[in-house]
mmCIF file of C-alpha atoms and ligand atoms in Angstrom:
data_model
loop_
_atom_site.group_PDB
_atom_site.id
_atom_site.type_symbol
_atom_site.label_atom_id
_atom_site.label_comp_id
_atom_site.label_asym_id
_atom_site.label_seq_id
_atom_site.Cartn_x
_atom_site.Cartn_y
_atom_site.Cartn_z
ATOM 1 C CA MET A 1 -0.159 -0.063 -0.107
ATOM 2 C CA LYS A 2 2.722 2.330 1.445
ATOM 3 C CA ALA A 3 4.800 1.928 -2.093
ATOM 4 C CA LYS A 4 1.403 2.507 -3.820
ATOM 5 C CA ILE A 5 1.219 6.270 -2.064
ATOM 6 C CA LYS A 6 5.142 6.310 -3.023
ATOM 7 C CA LYS A 7 4.343 5.332 -6.587
ATOM 8 C CA ILE A 8 1.286 8.147 -7.059
ATOM 9 C CA GLN A 9 3.119 10.614 -5.543
ATOM 10 C CA PHE A 10 5.949 10.312 -7.689
ATOM 11 C CA PHE A 11 3.954 10.263 -10.357
ATOM 12 C CA SER A 12 1.503 13.823 -9.254
ATOM 13 C CA SER A 13 4.808 15.763 -8.270
ATOM 14 C CA ILE A 14 6.087 15.043 -12.104
ATOM 15 C CA ILE A 15 2.940 15.694 -13.276
ATOM 16 C CA PHE A 16 2.930 19.393 -11.148
ATOM 17 C CA LEU A 17 6.068 20.058 -12.241
ATOM 18 C CA ALA A 18 5.826 19.543 -15.701
ATOM 19 C CA THR A 19 2.482 21.928 -15.873
ATOM 20 C CA VAL A 20 4.938 24.747 -13.680
ATOM 21 C CA ALA A 21 7.348 24.085 -16.726
ATOM 22 C CA PHE A 22 4.531 24.360 -19.402
ATOM 23 C CA LEU A 23 2.780 27.583 -18.145
ATOM 24 C CA LEU A 24 6.287 28.954 -17.573
ATOM 25 C CA ILE A 25 7.285 28.674 -20.918
ATOM 26 C CA PHE A 26 3.793 29.698 -21.810
ATOM 27 C CA ILE A 27 3.715 32.899 -19.640
ATOM 28 C CA LEU A 28 7.343 33.649 -21.127
ATOM 29 C CA THR A 29 6.646 33.324 -24.514
ATOM 30 C CA LYS A 30 3.034 34.692 -24.921
ATOM 31 C CA ASP A 31 2.788 37.397 -27.253
ATOM 32 C CA LYS A 32 5.867 37.323 -28.119
ATOM 33 C CA LYS A 33 5.964 38.018 -32.112
ATOM 34 C CA PRO A 34 7.873 35.833 -34.047
ATOM 35 C CA THR A 35 10.964 36.199 -34.660
ATOM 36 C CA PRO A 36 10.941 38.252 -38.053
ATOM 37 C CA ALA A 37 12.546 37.237 -41.199
ATOM 38 C CA LYS A 38 14.674 39.944 -40.755
ATOM 39 C CA THR A 39 18.386 38.795 -39.455
ATOM 40 C CA GLU A 40 20.343 39.983 -37.217
ATOM 41 C CA GLU A 41 22.082 43.126 -38.831
ATOM 42 C CA HIS A 42 18.581 44.580 -39.701
ATOM 43 C CA SER A 43 17.295 44.242 -36.420
ATOM 44 C CA GLU A 44 17.885 47.792 -35.363
ATOM 45 C CA LYS A 45 16.967 49.636 -38.681
ATOM 46 C CA LEU A 46 12.986 50.027 -39.456
ATOM 47 C CA ILE A 47 11.475 48.079 -41.618
ATOM 48 C CA LEU A 48 8.847 49.576 -43.769
ATOM 49 C CA GLY A 49 6.791 47.175 -46.655
ATOM 50 C CA PHE A 50 5.052 49.744 -49.404
ATOM 51 C CA SER A 51 2.833 48.702 -51.994
ATOM 52 C CA GLN A 52 2.915 51.198 -54.716
ATOM 53 C CA ILE A 53 -0.337 51.183 -57.569
ATOM 54 C CA GLY A 54 2.106 51.664 -60.309
ATOM 55 C CA SER A 55 3.842 54.448 -62.417
ATOM 56 C CA GLU A 56 1.273 55.742 -64.379
ATOM 57 C CA SER A 57 1.971 59.056 -64.512
ATOM 58 C CA ALA A 58 4.557 61.752 -63.896
ATOM 59 C CA TRP A 59 2.912 62.559 -60.333
ATOM 60 C CA ARG A 60 3.280 58.744 -59.672
ATOM 61 C CA THR A 61 6.544 58.472 -59.959
ATOM 62 C CA ARG A 62 7.702 61.579 -58.132
ATOM 63 C CA ASN A 63 5.656 59.835 -55.385
ATOM 64 C CA THR A 64 7.341 56.494 -55.302
ATOM 65 C CA GLN A 65 11.037 58.854 -55.297
ATOM 66 C CA SER A 66 10.049 61.074 -52.635
ATOM 67 C CA ILE A 67 9.242 57.731 -50.160
ATOM 68 C CA PHE A 68 12.814 56.627 -51.243
ATOM 69 C CA GLU A 69 14.657 59.613 -50.859
ATOM 70 C CA ALA A 70 12.922 60.286 -47.422
ATOM 71 C CA ALA A 71 13.665 57.219 -46.193
ATOM 72 C CA ALA A 72 17.464 57.202 -46.846
ATOM 73 C CA GLU A 73 17.348 60.217 -45.224
ATOM 74 C CA ASN A 74 15.450 58.007 -42.213
ATOM 75 C CA ASP A 75 17.804 55.054 -42.852
ATOM 76 C CA ILE A 76 14.797 52.865 -42.769
ATOM 77 C CA GLN A 77 14.531 49.910 -44.873
ATOM 78 C CA ILE A 78 12.007 49.193 -47.615
ATOM 79 C CA LEU A 79 10.532 46.222 -49.020
ATOM 80 C CA PHE A 80 8.641 48.171 -52.338
ATOM 81 C CA ASP A 81 6.751 46.969 -54.642
ATOM 82 C CA ASP A 82 5.390 47.880 -57.573
ATOM 83 C CA ALA A 83 1.663 46.551 -58.527
ATOM 84 C CA GLN A 84 1.426 47.269 -62.065
ATOM 85 C CA GLN A 85 -2.069 49.206 -61.604
ATOM 86 C CA LYS A 86 -3.677 45.751 -60.097
ATOM 87 C CA GLN A 87 -5.401 45.527 -56.762
ATOM 88 C CA GLU A 88 -4.502 41.394 -56.855
ATOM 89 C CA ASN A 89 -0.579 42.181 -56.673
ATOM 90 C CA GLN A 90 -0.846 44.558 -53.907
ATOM 91 C CA LEU A 91 -2.760 41.723 -52.099
ATOM 92 C CA LYS A 92 0.279 39.527 -53.059
ATOM 93 C CA ALA A 93 2.773 42.375 -52.084
ATOM 94 C CA ILE A 94 1.008 43.055 -48.509
ATOM 95 C CA ARG A 95 0.608 39.423 -47.898
ATOM 96 C CA SER A 96 4.688 39.341 -48.148
ATOM 97 C CA PHE A 97 5.193 41.754 -46.362
ATOM 98 C CA ILE A 98 3.422 40.404 -42.934
ATOM 99 C CA VAL A 99 5.375 36.686 -43.957
ATOM 100 C CA TYR A 100 8.699 39.175 -43.758
ATOM 101 C CA GLN A 101 7.154 40.590 -40.273
ATOM 102 C CA VAL A 102 8.049 44.268 -41.644
ATOM 103 C CA ASP A 103 7.618 46.667 -38.722
ATOM 104 C CA VAL A 104 5.373 49.030 -41.000
ATOM 105 C CA ILE A 105 3.051 48.836 -43.948
ATOM 106 C CA ALA A 106 2.192 51.289 -45.938
ATOM 107 C CA PHE A 107 0.259 51.240 -49.227
ATOM 108 C CA VAL A 108 -1.590 53.396 -52.056
ATOM 109 C CA PRO A 109 -5.011 51.893 -52.783
ATOM 110 C CA ILE A 110 -5.474 51.589 -56.232
ATOM 111 C CA VAL A 111 -9.025 51.164 -55.501
ATOM 112 C CA GLU A 112 -11.116 51.549 -52.582
ATOM 113 C CA ASP A 113 -12.946 47.974 -51.512
ATOM 114 C CA GLY A 114 -11.817 44.884 -50.976
ATOM 115 C CA TRP A 115 -8.697 45.471 -48.203
ATOM 116 C CA ASP A 116 -10.726 44.265 -45.100
ATOM 117 C CA ASN A 117 -9.282 40.347 -45.104
ATOM 118 C CA VAL A 118 -5.811 41.358 -45.393
ATOM 119 C CA LEU A 119 -5.631 44.054 -43.235
ATOM 120 C CA GLN A 120 -7.357 41.732 -41.356
ATOM 121 C CA GLU A 121 -4.380 39.873 -41.679
ATOM 122 C CA ALA A 122 -1.851 42.523 -41.001
ATOM 123 C CA LYS A 123 -3.787 43.048 -37.950
ATOM 124 C CA ASP A 124 -3.467 39.843 -36.488
ATOM 125 C CA ALA A 125 0.497 39.803 -37.165
ATOM 126 C CA GLY A 126 0.535 42.715 -35.263
ATOM 127 C CA ILE A 127 1.753 44.937 -38.537
ATOM 128 C CA PRO A 128 0.318 49.169 -38.269
ATOM 129 C CA VAL A 129 -1.196 49.839 -41.174
ATOM 130 C CA ILE A 130 -0.665 53.653 -43.012
ATOM 131 C CA LEU A 131 -3.087 54.226 -46.365
ATOM 132 C CA VAL A 132 -0.933 56.422 -48.647
ATOM 133 C CA ASP A 133 -2.635 58.996 -51.207
ATOM 134 C CA ARG A 134 -5.677 57.169 -51.288
ATOM 135 C CA GLN A 135 -8.349 56.019 -49.048
ATOM 136 C CA ILE A 136 -10.544 52.715 -48.211
ATOM 137 C CA ASN A 137 -13.645 51.891 -47.560
ATOM 138 C CA ALA A 138 -12.848 49.379 -44.490
ATOM 139 C CA ASP A 139 -13.703 48.964 -40.869
ATOM 140 C CA PRO A 140 -11.264 52.207 -39.437
ATOM 141 C CA SER A 141 -9.594 49.401 -36.866
ATOM 142 C CA LEU A 142 -8.023 48.071 -39.499
ATOM 143 C CA TYR A 143 -5.242 50.601 -39.912
ATOM 144 C CA ALA A 144 -4.193 53.133 -38.291
ATOM 145 C CA GLY A 145 -4.208 56.159 -40.728
ATOM 146 C CA PHE A 146 -3.858 58.009 -43.774
ATOM 147 C CA LEU A 147 -1.784 60.470 -45.378
ATOM 148 C CA GLY A 148 -2.549 62.078 -49.085
ATOM 149 C CA GLU A 149 -3.908 64.220 -50.811
ATOM 150 C CA ASP A 150 -7.365 66.764 -49.961
ATOM 151 C CA GLY A 151 -9.113 65.491 -52.933
ATOM 152 C CA LEU A 152 -12.593 67.150 -52.058
ATOM 153 C CA GLU A 153 -11.046 70.570 -51.975
ATOM 154 C CA GLU A 154 -9.074 69.896 -55.317
ATOM 155 C CA GLY A 155 -12.207 69.852 -56.798
ATOM 156 C CA ARG A 156 -13.653 72.596 -55.147
ATOM 157 C CA ARG A 157 -10.447 74.487 -55.868
ATOM 158 C CA ALA A 158 -11.131 73.641 -59.578
ATOM 159 C CA ALA A 159 -14.588 74.706 -59.742
ATOM 160 C CA ARG A 160 -14.097 78.164 -57.969
ATOM 161 C CA PHE A 161 -11.836 78.960 -60.896
ATOM 162 C CA LEU A 162 -14.628 77.736 -63.173
ATOM 163 C CA VAL A 163 -17.101 80.069 -61.334
ATOM 164 C CA LYS A 164 -14.969 83.000 -61.183
ATOM 165 C CA LYS A 165 -14.019 82.593 -64.781
ATOM 166 C CA CYS A 166 -17.506 82.534 -66.208
ATOM 167 C CA LYS A 167 -18.682 85.218 -64.025
ATOM 168 C CA ASN A 168 -19.996 87.200 -66.721
ATOM 169 C CA SER A 169 -21.131 84.133 -68.855
ATOM 170 C CA LYS A 170 -24.701 83.816 -68.699
ATOM 171 C CA GLY A 171 -24.424 80.091 -69.682
ATOM 172 C CA PRO A 172 -25.032 77.509 -69.861
ATOM 173 C CA VAL A 173 -21.269 76.045 -69.655
ATOM 174 C CA ASN A 174 -20.816 72.979 -70.968
ATOM 175 C CA ILE A 175 -18.430 70.585 -68.913
ATOM 176 C CA TYR A 176 -16.912 68.349 -70.282
ATOM 177 C CA GLU A 177 -15.164 65.437 -67.307
ATOM 178 C CA MET A 178 -12.149 63.428 -67.986
ATOM 179 C CA SER A 179 -11.880 61.302 -64.328
ATOM 180 C CA GLY A 180 -9.165 59.421 -63.334
ATOM 181 C CA THR A 181 -9.203 55.167 -61.868
ATOM 182 C CA GLU A 182 -12.760 53.887 -61.427
ATOM 183 C CA ASN A 183 -13.780 53.555 -57.613
ATOM 184 C CA SER A 184 -10.905 55.118 -56.575
ATOM 185 C CA SER A 185 -11.229 57.841 -53.703
ATOM 186 C CA VAL A 186 -9.243 60.946 -54.937
ATOM 187 C CA VAL A 187 -11.722 60.014 -58.367
ATOM 188 C CA ARG A 188 -14.778 59.831 -56.361
ATOM 189 C CA ASP A 189 -13.754 62.978 -53.991
ATOM 190 C CA ARG A 190 -11.912 65.268 -57.077
ATOM 191 C CA ALA A 191 -15.998 64.628 -58.952
ATOM 192 C CA LYS A 192 -17.600 65.026 -55.466
ATOM 193 C CA GLY A 193 -15.732 68.493 -54.884
ATOM 194 C CA PHE A 194 -16.459 70.427 -58.047
ATOM 195 C CA ARG A 195 -19.861 69.234 -58.465
ATOM 196 C CA GLU A 196 -19.960 70.563 -54.621
ATOM 197 C CA ILE A 197 -19.479 74.111 -55.562
ATOM 198 C CA LEU A 198 -21.099 73.766 -59.122
ATOM 199 C CA SER A 199 -24.330 72.882 -57.584
ATOM 200 C CA SER A 200 -25.014 76.683 -56.604
ATOM 201 C CA ASP A 201 -25.347 77.517 -60.127
ATOM 202 C CA SER A 202 -27.407 75.418 -62.351
ATOM 203 C CA LYS A 203 -25.401 77.225 -65.646
ATOM 204 C CA PHE A 204 -22.585 74.847 -64.984
ATOM 205 C CA LYS A 205 -23.925 71.882 -66.978
ATOM 206 C CA ILE A 206 -21.571 68.749 -67.029
ATOM 207 C CA ILE A 207 -22.409 67.123 -70.473
ATOM 208 C CA HIS A 208 -20.442 64.051 -69.867
ATOM 209 C CA SER A 209 -18.065 62.235 -67.497
ATOM 210 C CA GLU A 210 -15.328 60.002 -69.033
ATOM 211 C CA ASP A 211 -12.654 57.523 -67.798
ATOM 212 C CA GLY A 212 -9.377 57.975 -68.928
ATOM 213 C CA ASP A 213 -7.689 56.084 -66.434
ATOM 214 C CA PHE A 214 -5.011 59.138 -65.437
ATOM 215 C CA LEU A 215 -3.071 57.708 -68.355
ATOM 216 C CA ARG A 216 -1.459 59.839 -71.079
ATOM 217 C CA SER A 217 -2.449 58.105 -73.993
ATOM 218 C CA ARG A 218 -6.065 57.913 -72.918
ATOM 219 C CA GLY A 219 -6.580 61.738 -72.747
ATOM 220 C CA LYS A 220 -4.704 61.404 -76.106
ATOM 221 C CA GLU A 221 -7.943 58.590 -77.191
ATOM 222 C CA ILE A 222 -10.709 60.462 -75.953
ATOM 223 C CA ALA A 223 -9.611 63.752 -77.377
ATOM 224 C CA GLU A 224 -8.939 62.033 -80.871
ATOM 225 C CA ASN A 225 -12.347 60.305 -80.193
ATOM 226 C CA LEU A 226 -14.515 63.683 -79.909
ATOM 227 C CA ILE A 227 -12.419 65.797 -82.718
ATOM 228 C CA THR A 228 -12.959 62.519 -85.478
ATOM 229 C CA SER A 229 -16.369 62.511 -84.105
ATOM 230 C CA SER A 230 -17.629 65.939 -84.838
ATOM 231 C CA HIS A 231 -14.924 66.987 -87.803
ATOM 232 C CA LYS A 232 -14.753 70.909 -86.370
ATOM 233 C CA LYS A 233 -11.617 72.567 -85.825
ATOM 234 C CA ASP A 234 -13.169 75.620 -84.191
ATOM 235 C CA GLY A 235 -13.500 73.922 -80.813
ATOM 236 C CA LEU A 236 -14.793 70.308 -79.001
ATOM 237 C CA TYR A 237 -17.282 69.012 -79.375
ATOM 238 C CA PHE A 238 -19.527 66.342 -77.863
ATOM 239 C CA GLU A 239 -22.107 64.771 -79.378
ATOM 240 C CA GLY A 240 -23.097 67.484 -81.256
ATOM 241 C CA GLN A 241 -23.145 70.305 -78.051
ATOM 242 C CA LYS A 242 -20.158 72.554 -77.958
ATOM 243 C CA ILE A 243 -17.952 72.155 -75.414
ATOM 244 C CA ASP A 244 -17.091 75.324 -72.920
ATOM 245 C CA ALA A 245 -15.091 74.017 -70.339
ATOM 246 C CA VAL A 246 -12.877 70.701 -69.775
ATOM 247 C CA TYR A 247 -11.976 69.245 -66.299
ATOM 248 C CA SER A 248 -9.383 67.237 -66.171
ATOM 249 C CA HIS A 249 -8.546 64.979 -63.147
ATOM 250 C CA ASN A 250 -5.001 64.796 -64.011
ATOM 251 C CA ASP A 251 -2.164 66.203 -66.251
ATOM 252 C CA SER A 252 -1.291 63.213 -67.845
ATOM 253 C CA MET A 253 -4.747 62.804 -69.240
ATOM 254 C CA THR A 254 -4.703 66.519 -69.686
ATOM 255 C CA LEU A 255 -1.501 66.695 -71.561
ATOM 256 C CA GLY A 256 -2.650 63.203 -73.616
ATOM 257 C CA MET A 257 -5.800 66.014 -74.493
ATOM 258 C CA LEU A 258 -3.069 68.823 -75.696
ATOM 259 C CA ASP A 259 -1.368 66.219 -77.948
ATOM 260 C CA SER A 260 -4.820 65.432 -80.041
ATOM 261 C CA ILE A 261 -5.841 69.357 -80.236
ATOM 262 C CA GLU A 262 -2.228 69.850 -81.229
ATOM 263 C CA ALA A 263 -1.892 67.250 -83.876
ATOM 264 C CA TYR A 264 -5.293 67.746 -85.759
ATOM 265 C CA GLY A 265 -4.925 72.305 -85.400
ATOM 266 C CA VAL A 266 -8.088 72.233 -83.167
ATOM 267 C CA GLN A 267 -8.807 75.974 -82.046
ATOM 268 C CA THR A 268 -9.245 75.794 -78.293
ATOM 269 C CA LYS A 269 -8.326 79.330 -76.819
ATOM 270 C CA ASP A 270 -12.359 79.943 -75.975
ATOM 271 C CA THR A 271 -12.215 76.774 -74.388
ATOM 272 C CA ILE A 272 -11.662 76.671 -70.313
ATOM 273 C CA ILE A 273 -9.461 73.532 -69.281
ATOM 274 C CA ILE A 274 -8.951 72.484 -66.035
ATOM 275 C CA SER A 275 -6.408 70.321 -64.896
ATOM 276 C CA VAL A 276 -5.120 68.742 -61.426
ATOM 277 C CA ASP A 277 -1.813 67.725 -60.471
ATOM 278 C CA ALA A 278 0.416 70.848 -61.051
ATOM 279 C CA GLU A 279 3.653 68.840 -62.650
ATOM 280 C CA GLN A 280 6.496 70.664 -64.704
ATOM 281 C CA LYS A 281 4.497 69.956 -68.119
ATOM 282 C CA SER A 282 1.030 71.283 -67.351
ATOM 283 C CA ILE A 283 2.717 74.907 -65.622
ATOM 284 C CA ASP A 284 4.603 75.101 -69.057
ATOM 285 C CA ALA A 285 1.267 74.601 -70.688
ATOM 286 C CA LEU A 286 -0.877 77.259 -68.588
ATOM 287 C CA LYS A 287 2.575 80.077 -69.318
ATOM 288 C CA GLU A 288 1.747 79.136 -72.919
ATOM 289 C CA GLY A 289 -1.812 79.534 -72.554
ATOM 290 C CA LYS A 290 -3.094 75.965 -73.567
ATOM 291 C CA LEU A 291 -4.662 75.541 -70.332
ATOM 292 C CA ASN A 292 -6.315 77.943 -68.121
ATOM 293 C CA CYS A 293 -5.539 76.657 -64.324
ATOM 294 C CA VAL A 294 -3.889 73.533 -62.837
ATOM 295 C CA VAL A 295 -4.473 72.460 -59.021
ATOM 296 C CA GLU A 296 -1.912 71.201 -57.354
ATOM 297 C CA CYS A 297 -1.639 67.367 -55.700
ATOM 298 C CA ASN A 298 1.598 67.051 -53.555
ATOM 299 C CA PRO A 299 3.421 63.874 -54.592
ATOM 300 C CA ASN A 300 5.776 64.646 -51.964
ATOM 301 C CA LEU A 301 4.571 62.543 -49.155
ATOM 302 C CA GLY A 302 7.944 60.776 -48.174
ATOM 303 C CA PRO A 303 8.967 62.738 -45.209
ATOM 304 C CA MET A 304 5.591 63.409 -43.678
ATOM 305 C CA LEU A 305 5.213 58.946 -44.293
ATOM 306 C CA MET A 306 8.600 58.201 -42.432
ATOM 307 C CA GLU A 307 7.532 60.561 -39.263
ATOM 308 C CA LEU A 308 4.463 58.549 -39.155
ATOM 309 C CA VAL A 309 6.475 55.365 -39.410
ATOM 310 C CA ARG A 310 8.601 56.467 -36.443
ATOM 311 C CA LYS A 311 5.959 56.914 -34.942
ATOM 312 C CA ILE A 312 3.472 54.108 -35.404
ATOM 313 C CA ALA A 313 7.039 51.995 -34.944
ATOM 314 C CA ALA A 314 7.588 53.347 -31.311
ATOM 315 C CA GLY A 315 3.889 52.759 -30.462
ATOM 316 C CA GLN A 316 2.228 55.791 -30.762
ATOM 317 C CA GLU A 317 -0.982 57.194 -31.990
ATOM 318 C CA ILE A 318 -1.141 58.876 -35.120
ATOM 319 C CA PRO A 319 -3.457 61.323 -36.715
ATOM 320 C CA ARG A 320 -6.408 59.699 -38.351
ATOM 321 C CA VAL A 321 -5.912 62.044 -41.939
ATOM 322 C CA THR A 322 -2.981 63.880 -42.489
ATOM 323 C CA TYR A 323 -3.420 65.933 -45.412
ATOM 324 C CA ASN A 324 -0.651 67.326 -47.559
ATOM 325 C CA PRO A 325 -0.428 71.378 -48.141
ATOM 326 C CA GLU A 326 -1.440 72.224 -51.457
ATOM 327 C CA THR A 327 -2.376 75.057 -53.723
ATOM 328 C CA PHE A 328 -3.345 75.769 -57.571
ATOM 329 C CA PHE A 329 -2.080 77.840 -60.550
ATOM 330 C CA THR A 330 -4.603 80.029 -62.433
ATOM 331 C CA GLU A 331 -3.856 82.051 -65.824
ATOM 332 C CA TYR A 332 -4.320 85.043 -63.181
ATOM 333 C CA ASP A 333 -0.856 84.366 -61.631
ATOM 334 C CA ASP A 334 2.878 86.507 -62.232
ATOM 335 C CA PHE A 335 3.889 83.107 -63.342
ATOM 336 C CA SER A 336 7.421 84.808 -62.947
ATOM 337 C CA SER A 337 7.265 83.836 -59.314
ATOM 338 C CA TYR A 338 6.661 80.243 -59.963
ATOM 339 C CA GLN A 339 9.122 77.810 -58.595
ATOM 340 C CA PRO A 340 10.170 74.443 -60.208
ATOM 341 C CA ARG A 341 7.762 71.555 -59.949
ATOM 342 C CA GLY A 342 10.590 68.976 -59.441
ATOM 343 C CA TYR A 343 7.966 66.801 -61.263
HETATM 344 O O1 GYE B 401 -3.652 63.072 -59.609
HETATM 345 C C1 GYE B 401 -2.456 61.172 -60.706
HETATM 346 C C2 GYE B 401 -2.314 59.710 -60.257
HETATM 347 O O2 GYE B 401 -3.646 58.925 -56.673
HETATM 348 C C3 GYE B 401 -3.316 61.330 -56.376
HETATM 349 O O3 GYE B 401 -3.080 59.013 -59.153
HETATM 350 C C4 GYE B 401 -3.207 60.586 -57.106
HETATM 351 C C5 GYE B 401 -3.823 60.140 -58.398
HETATM 352 C C6 GYE B 401 -2.760 61.533 -59.028
HETATM 353 O O4 GYE B 401 -2.458 58.676 -61.238
HETATM 354 O O5 GYE B 401 -1.574 61.320 -61.235
#
């Protein structure tokens, strides 16, 4: 009997010790982020996983440059992916950043929807996410904040210029809109801000809105179709209606449209042309009288992004929304005061 009790005591102390040991390991390793794949020598350096949508415009190219320059200045390592204008490539890139266990993920969402799952995976992996340039429709708890332009205000600025330019006109003012990538937040906002201001005066009529996907080639094609279908040279026409004003969501499409106007020798001195981005070529076209107003969208987001990355990697809160300061340029300006645009 005594032997049996001894045996039971022996085994229960073994089990007890094993449980204690197990609990200790569990407590010591709980919440500890799996050792990142990044090698030892990178452990101090912050690693930012950045998914860019592509290189569709001078604006986009400068945006990417600004981020690389600022990362170098801040000694932050970038894992970069160019998604070639495809959302599925961005989803793949973000998942690879999660596997690599980067410190922070930042991405330019090409469209507004379809991000919840991958952002939930990043959250489950404990990796904070910053939206850059464009916004999304998703549960706000899935990302830390947004850094970029105020597209609504850009649209309002374009409209305020048109209202000023047409103050003596009884109307109607027929407007042709060239919009950018469908279902992107920037197009939604630029269109909404523009209409918001014009809605106060019924003389302004948006007779058509055409998706040019922010591409110069599309801007060229759209203008070519208008010109070849109207067979007229004294201006641009849409289905027989003379276009009084063009509202283009980015300079690339605008410059493409100017390519066709010049190629076909169409007279557009009475056509009001308003563009967004303010790359150097469009500012030059404004100075040459080919455009009337250029609303700036500032691509230089690098320095502000690295500041947010540092803050969030240190566990600090970042603002939900950080707008990049912007301005606009018009035919009424003193052009001699202009500084080079750098893109
Ligand atoms: O206006 C355009 C680019 O998202 C603000 O995307 C950006 C826009 C910019 O293709 O040139």
